[in-house]
Amino acid sequence: MSGSWEEFFATHLPPTDFEDNRSLLKEFCDRHHQQGHKIVLVTSGGTTVPLEHNTVRFVDNFSAGRRGAASTEYFLEHGYAVIFMHRQKSLEPFARHFSGPKLLDMLEMHEHGNNTTITVKQDSVFVLAPVLARYQAALAAGAILHLAFTTVSDYFWLLRAACEVLAKFGPRAVLYLAAAVSDFYVPKDRVPTHKIQTESGAPVIQLQLVPKLLAPLVSLWVPNAFVVSFKLETDESILISKAKAALEKYKHKVVVANMLQTRTQRVVVVTRELNQEIVLTREEVHAGMDIEAPIVSEIVRLHGEHETERGAGGGR
Ligand code: PAZ
């Protein structure tokens, strides 16, 4: 039991907004289940590992949440209901197109005496309008649920709660686990309550391995769902062997393998049968094309095959 996922849940309290999120998940999933929709859980962004309970410092990682935010938009286009489970303040679908000053640059202000109006610059309308239309359509259809996490423990609790409500979708559910979840954490009993002080010198912080939730997720929580995990490496020579080893170990369907530096231009979709490379050309990169469009198309195709294998309509 030591170091196991059961121990992790037994020793870490759920986040304070957990019950609210559980209700939102239940309402969202019940509605889409009744309507016979396909559903995908997209996880996105990095997790933190707090070094203090009253957290001033934490261990974090590079993930911006671009993969999850962009993929969500493409799953919506393919008609899926999407649970977008993301790191607080990471990129979000639709809004990602206007991060930083981009949105402000599209606006102009007009002063008329005491009245001020703000309009979109004429040459920005063609950029803003299609994104706004897709955003409003997703909202009007109630097709997207946003849930936020920060720490690795928050992520664990939310992921398990999402699986509880997704199980009834059987093979109609996709889990697209693009978040960069920390592999290490500081066990709760070794996290000091208050800000670590400098007087006693540099702290020695012993990290422990995070239990791999993919094991219970695939075998116990959502055994019929179509599970896609992601594998990030910085050494190309081990990328595909690690992806294959994950498929072998956890027995899920697909690993999307990517390298840190080239993750927006090249991925390999690894299944038991095939390694399929998806690469954007230089022109496509310059034109601002998202690699997530072809990734999601391929996942949707493979999900269709999975549904057929497991019996269409299963879990309804
Ligand atoms: O979030 P982002 O768009 O900056 O990066 C995406 C990614 C590299 C985090 C994702 O594609 C991925 O590989 N996630 C899993 C990382 C891992 O645990 O190996």
Coordinates of C-alpha atoms and ligand atoms in Angstrom, one line a residue:
M1 CA 0.0 0.0 0.0
S2 CA 3.0 2.3 0.6
G3 CA 3.3 4.7 -2.3
S4 CA 0.1 3.4 -3.9
W5 CA -2.7 5.5 -5.3
E6 CA -5.0 4.2 -2.4
E7 CA -2.5 5.6 0.1
F8 CA -2.3 8.9 -1.8
F9 CA -6.1 9.4 -1.6
A10 CA -6.1 8.3 2.0
T11 CA -3.5 10.9 3.0
H12 CA -4.5 13.9 0.8
L13 CA -7.7 15.8 1.4
P14 CA -9.8 16.8 -1.6
P15 CA -9.6 20.4 -2.7
T16 CA -12.0 22.8 -1.1
D17 CA -14.2 23.2 -4.3
F18 CA -14.3 19.4 -4.8
E19 CA -18.0 18.8 -4.1
D20 CA -19.0 21.8 -6.3
N21 CA -17.0 20.3 -9.1
R22 CA -18.4 16.9 -8.5
S23 CA -21.9 18.2 -8.9
L24 CA -21.0 20.1 -12.1
L25 CA -19.5 16.9 -13.5
K26 CA -22.6 14.9 -12.6
E27 CA -25.0 17.4 -14.2
F28 CA -22.9 17.7 -17.3
C29 CA -22.4 14.0 -17.8
D30 CA -26.0 13.0 -17.0
R31 CA -27.2 15.5 -19.6
H32 CA -24.8 14.4 -22.4
H33 CA -25.4 10.7 -21.5
Q34 CA -29.1 11.1 -21.9
Q35 CA -28.6 12.8 -25.3
G36 CA -26.4 10.0 -26.5
H37 CA -23.4 12.2 -27.1
K38 CA -19.8 11.2 -27.3
I39 CA -17.7 12.7 -24.6
V40 CA -14.1 13.5 -24.0
L41 CA -12.1 14.4 -20.9
V42 CA -9.2 16.6 -21.9
T43 CA -6.6 17.3 -19.2
S44 CA -4.3 20.2 -19.8
G45 CA -1.4 22.1 -18.3
G46 CA 1.1 21.3 -15.5
T47 CA 0.6 20.5 -11.9
T48 CA 2.3 22.1 -8.9
V49 CA 3.9 20.4 -5.9
P50 CA 3.6 22.7 -2.9
L51 CA 6.7 23.0 -0.6
E52 CA 4.6 24.6 2.2
H53 CA 1.0 24.1 3.3
N54 CA 0.5 27.9 3.2
T55 CA 2.1 27.8 -0.2
V56 CA 4.7 30.5 -1.1
R57 CA 6.9 28.1 -3.1
F58 CA 6.1 25.2 -5.2
V59 CA 7.7 22.9 -7.9
D60 CA 6.2 23.4 -11.3
N61 CA 6.8 22.5 -14.9
F62 CA 6.9 24.0 -18.4
S63 CA 3.4 23.1 -19.7
A64 CA 1.4 26.1 -21.1
G65 CA -1.7 24.1 -21.7
R66 CA -1.7 24.8 -25.4
R67 CA -2.2 21.2 -26.4
G68 CA -5.3 20.7 -24.2
A69 CA -6.8 24.0 -25.1
A70 CA -6.4 23.6 -28.8
S71 CA -7.5 20.0 -28.8
T72 CA -10.7 20.9 -27.0
E73 CA -11.7 23.2 -29.8
Y74 CA -11.2 20.4 -32.4
F75 CA -13.1 17.8 -30.3
L76 CA -16.0 20.3 -30.1
E77 CA -15.9 20.6 -33.9
H78 CA -16.1 16.8 -34.1
G79 CA -19.3 16.9 -32.1
Y80 CA -17.9 15.8 -28.7
A81 CA -19.0 17.1 -25.3
V82 CA -15.8 18.2 -23.6
I83 CA -14.8 18.2 -20.0
F84 CA -11.8 20.6 -20.1
M85 CA -9.8 19.9 -16.9
H86 CA -7.1 22.4 -16.8
R87 CA -4.4 24.0 -14.7
Q88 CA -5.7 27.3 -13.3
K89 CA -4.4 30.2 -15.4
S90 CA -3.1 28.0 -18.2
L91 CA -4.4 28.5 -21.8
E92 CA -8.1 28.0 -22.4
P93 CA -9.9 27.1 -25.6
F94 CA -10.9 30.1 -27.7
A95 CA -9.4 32.6 -25.3
R96 CA -6.0 31.2 -26.2
H97 CA -6.2 33.0 -29.6
F98 CA -6.1 36.4 -27.8
S99 CA -3.7 35.8 -24.9
G100 CA -1.3 38.7 -23.8
P101 CA -2.0 42.0 -25.5
K102 CA -3.6 40.5 -28.7
L103 CA -7.1 41.3 -27.7
L104 CA -6.4 44.8 -26.6
D105 CA -4.6 45.4 -29.9
M106 CA -7.8 44.5 -31.8
L107 CA -9.9 47.2 -30.1
E108 CA -10.3 50.9 -30.5
M109 CA -11.8 53.5 -28.2
H110 CA -14.0 56.4 -29.3
E111 CA -14.7 59.3 -27.0
H112 CA -17.9 61.3 -27.6
G113 CA -18.1 63.9 -24.9
N114 CA -19.0 61.9 -21.8
N115 CA -19.6 58.7 -23.7
T116 CA -16.9 56.2 -24.5
T117 CA -17.5 53.3 -26.9
I118 CA -15.2 50.5 -27.7
T119 CA -15.3 48.7 -31.1
V120 CA -13.3 46.0 -32.8
K121 CA -10.9 47.4 -35.5
Q122 CA -12.2 46.6 -38.9
D123 CA -9.2 44.6 -39.9
S124 CA -9.5 42.4 -36.7
V125 CA -13.1 41.5 -37.2
F126 CA -12.2 38.6 -39.5
V127 CA -9.9 37.2 -36.9
L128 CA -12.2 37.6 -33.9
A129 CA -15.5 36.8 -35.5
P130 CA -15.0 33.1 -36.4
V131 CA -13.5 32.3 -32.9
L132 CA -16.3 34.2 -31.1
A133 CA -18.9 32.3 -33.2
R134 CA -17.4 28.9 -32.3
Y135 CA -17.1 29.9 -28.6
Q136 CA -20.7 31.1 -28.5
A137 CA -21.9 28.0 -30.2
A138 CA -20.1 25.7 -27.7
L139 CA -21.6 27.7 -24.8
A140 CA -25.1 27.7 -26.3
A141 CA -24.9 23.9 -26.8
G142 CA -23.7 23.5 -23.2
A143 CA -21.0 21.4 -24.8
I144 CA -18.0 22.3 -22.6
L145 CA -17.4 22.1 -18.9
H146 CA -14.3 23.9 -17.4
L147 CA -12.7 22.5 -14.3
A148 CA -9.5 23.9 -12.8
F149 CA -6.8 22.3 -10.7
T150 CA -3.5 23.6 -9.4
T151 CA -1.6 21.0 -7.4
V152 CA -1.0 17.4 -8.3
S153 CA -3.3 16.3 -5.4
D154 CA -6.2 18.5 -6.8
Y155 CA -5.6 16.9 -10.2
F156 CA -5.8 13.4 -8.8
W157 CA -9.1 14.1 -7.0
L158 CA -10.7 15.7 -10.0
L159 CA -9.5 13.0 -12.4
R160 CA -11.0 10.2 -10.2
A161 CA -14.2 12.1 -9.8
A162 CA -14.4 12.6 -13.6
C163 CA -13.8 8.9 -14.2
E164 CA -16.7 8.0 -11.8
V165 CA -19.2 9.8 -13.9
L166 CA -17.6 8.9 -17.3
A167 CA -17.7 5.1 -16.6
K168 CA -21.4 4.9 -17.7
F169 CA -20.5 6.1 -21.2
G170 CA -18.6 2.9 -21.7
P171 CA -16.7 3.0 -25.1
R172 CA -18.3 6.3 -26.0
A173 CA -15.9 8.1 -23.6
V174 CA -12.5 9.3 -24.6
L175 CA -9.8 10.3 -22.0
Y176 CA -7.2 12.5 -23.6
L177 CA -4.6 12.9 -20.9
A178 CA -2.4 15.8 -22.2
A179 CA -1.6 17.4 -18.8
A180 CA 2.0 17.3 -17.7
V181 CA 1.5 15.8 -14.3
S182 CA 4.4 15.9 -11.8
D183 CA 6.2 12.6 -11.4
F184 CA 7.4 13.6 -7.9
Y185 CA 5.8 15.2 -4.9
V186 CA 6.6 15.9 -1.2
P187 CA 4.5 13.6 1.0
K188 CA 2.0 15.6 3.1
D189 CA 3.6 14.8 6.5
R190 CA 6.9 16.3 5.3
V191 CA 5.4 19.6 4.1
P192 CA 5.8 22.4 6.7
T193 CA 2.8 24.5 7.6
H194 CA 4.5 27.9 7.1
K195 CA 6.9 29.5 4.7
I196 CA 10.3 27.8 4.9
Q197 CA 12.7 30.2 6.7
T198 CA 16.2 30.9 5.5
E199 CA 17.8 31.0 9.0
S200 CA 18.4 27.3 9.2
G201 CA 20.1 27.3 5.8
A202 CA 19.1 25.8 2.5
P203 CA 16.4 23.1 2.9
V204 CA 17.0 19.5 1.7
I205 CA 13.7 18.4 0.1
Q206 CA 13.1 14.8 -0.5
L207 CA 10.7 14.1 -3.3
Q208 CA 8.8 10.9 -3.6
L209 CA 7.4 9.2 -6.7
V210 CA 3.8 10.0 -7.5
P211 CA 1.7 6.9 -8.0
K212 CA 0.7 6.2 -11.6
L213 CA -3.0 6.8 -11.8
L214 CA -3.2 5.3 -15.3
A215 CA -3.1 1.8 -13.8
P216 CA -6.4 2.0 -11.8
L217 CA -7.9 4.4 -14.4
V218 CA -7.6 1.8 -17.2
S219 CA -8.2 -1.3 -15.3
L220 CA -10.8 -0.2 -12.7
W221 CA -12.4 3.2 -13.2
V222 CA -13.2 3.4 -16.9
P223 CA -12.3 0.0 -18.3
N224 CA -14.3 0.4 -21.5
A225 CA -13.3 4.0 -22.4
F226 CA -10.9 4.9 -25.1
V227 CA -7.8 6.1 -23.2
V228 CA -5.1 8.3 -24.8
S229 CA -2.1 9.2 -22.8
F230 CA 0.8 11.5 -23.7
K231 CA 4.5 10.9 -23.4
L232 CA 7.0 13.8 -23.4
E233 CA 10.7 13.2 -23.6
T234 CA 13.8 15.3 -24.3
D235 CA 15.9 12.4 -25.6
E236 CA 14.6 11.3 -29.0
S237 CA 16.3 7.9 -28.7
I238 CA 14.0 6.7 -25.9
L239 CA 10.7 8.4 -27.0
I240 CA 9.0 5.5 -28.9
S241 CA 10.3 2.7 -26.6
K242 CA 8.9 4.6 -23.6
A243 CA 5.5 5.1 -25.4
K244 CA 5.4 1.4 -26.3
A245 CA 6.3 0.4 -22.8
A246 CA 3.5 2.5 -21.4
L247 CA 1.0 0.7 -23.8
E248 CA 2.3 -2.6 -22.7
K249 CA 2.2 -1.8 -19.0
Y250 CA -1.2 0.0 -18.8
K251 CA -3.0 -1.8 -21.6
H252 CA -4.7 1.3 -22.9
K253 CA -5.1 2.3 -26.6
V254 CA -2.9 5.1 -27.7
V255 CA 0.2 7.1 -26.6
V256 CA 0.8 10.4 -28.3
A257 CA 4.6 10.8 -28.1
N258 CA 6.3 14.2 -28.4
M259 CA 9.6 15.9 -27.8
L260 CA 9.8 19.0 -25.6
Q261 CA 11.3 21.3 -28.3
T262 CA 9.2 20.2 -31.3
R263 CA 5.9 19.4 -29.6
T264 CA 4.0 22.0 -31.6
Q265 CA 5.2 20.6 -35.0
R266 CA 5.6 16.9 -34.6
V267 CA 4.1 14.0 -32.7
V268 CA 4.0 10.3 -33.1
V269 CA 0.6 8.5 -32.5
V270 CA 1.7 5.2 -31.1
T271 CA -0.7 2.2 -31.0
R272 CA 0.1 -1.5 -30.5
E273 CA 0.0 -1.9 -34.3
L274 CA 1.5 1.3 -35.7
N275 CA 3.6 4.4 -35.1
Q276 CA 2.1 7.2 -37.1
E277 CA 4.0 10.4 -37.4
I278 CA 2.1 13.7 -37.7
V279 CA 4.3 16.6 -38.8
L280 CA 3.4 20.1 -39.8
T281 CA 5.3 21.5 -42.8
R282 CA 7.2 24.8 -42.4
E283 CA 4.5 26.6 -44.4
E284 CA 1.8 25.2 -42.1
V285 CA 3.7 26.3 -39.0
H286 CA 4.1 29.8 -40.5
A287 CA 0.4 29.9 -41.4
G288 CA -0.4 29.3 -37.7
M289 CA -1.9 25.8 -38.2
D290 CA -2.5 23.8 -35.1
I291 CA -1.0 20.3 -35.0
E292 CA -3.9 19.5 -32.7
A293 CA -6.3 19.5 -35.7
P294 CA -4.7 16.4 -37.3
I295 CA -4.0 14.8 -33.9
V296 CA -7.6 15.0 -32.9
S297 CA -8.9 13.8 -36.3
E298 CA -6.7 10.7 -35.9
I299 CA -7.9 10.1 -32.3
V300 CA -11.5 10.5 -33.4
R301 CA -10.9 7.9 -36.2
L302 CA -9.3 5.5 -33.7
H303 CA -12.1 6.1 -31.2
G304 CA -14.7 5.2 -33.9
E305 CA -12.9 1.8 -34.4
H306 CA -12.8 1.3 -30.7
E307 CA -16.6 1.9 -30.4
T308 CA -17.2 -0.6 -33.2
E309 CA -15.0 -3.2 -31.6
R310 CA -16.7 -2.8 -28.2
G311 CA -20.2 -2.6 -29.7
A312 CA -21.6 0.8 -30.7
G313 CA -24.0 2.4 -28.2
G314 CA -22.3 0.4 -25.4
G315 CA -22.8 1.9 -22.0
R316 CA -26.0 3.8 -22.9
Ligands
PAZ1 O1 0.9 22.1 -22.5 P1 1.8 22.3 -23.7 O2 1.0 22.5 -24.9 O3 2.8 23.3 -23.4 O4 2.6 20.9 -23.9 C1 1.9 19.7 -24.2 C2 2.5 18.5 -23.5 C3 4.0 18.4 -23.9 C4 2.5 18.7 -22.0 C5 1.7 17.3 -23.8 O5 1.8 17.1 -25.2 C6 2.3 16.0 -23.1 O6 3.2 15.4 -23.6 N1 1.8 15.7 -21.9 C7 2.3 14.6 -21.1 C8 3.6 14.9 -20.5 C9 4.2 13.7 -19.8 O7 3.8 13.5 -18.7 O8 5.0 13.0 -20.3

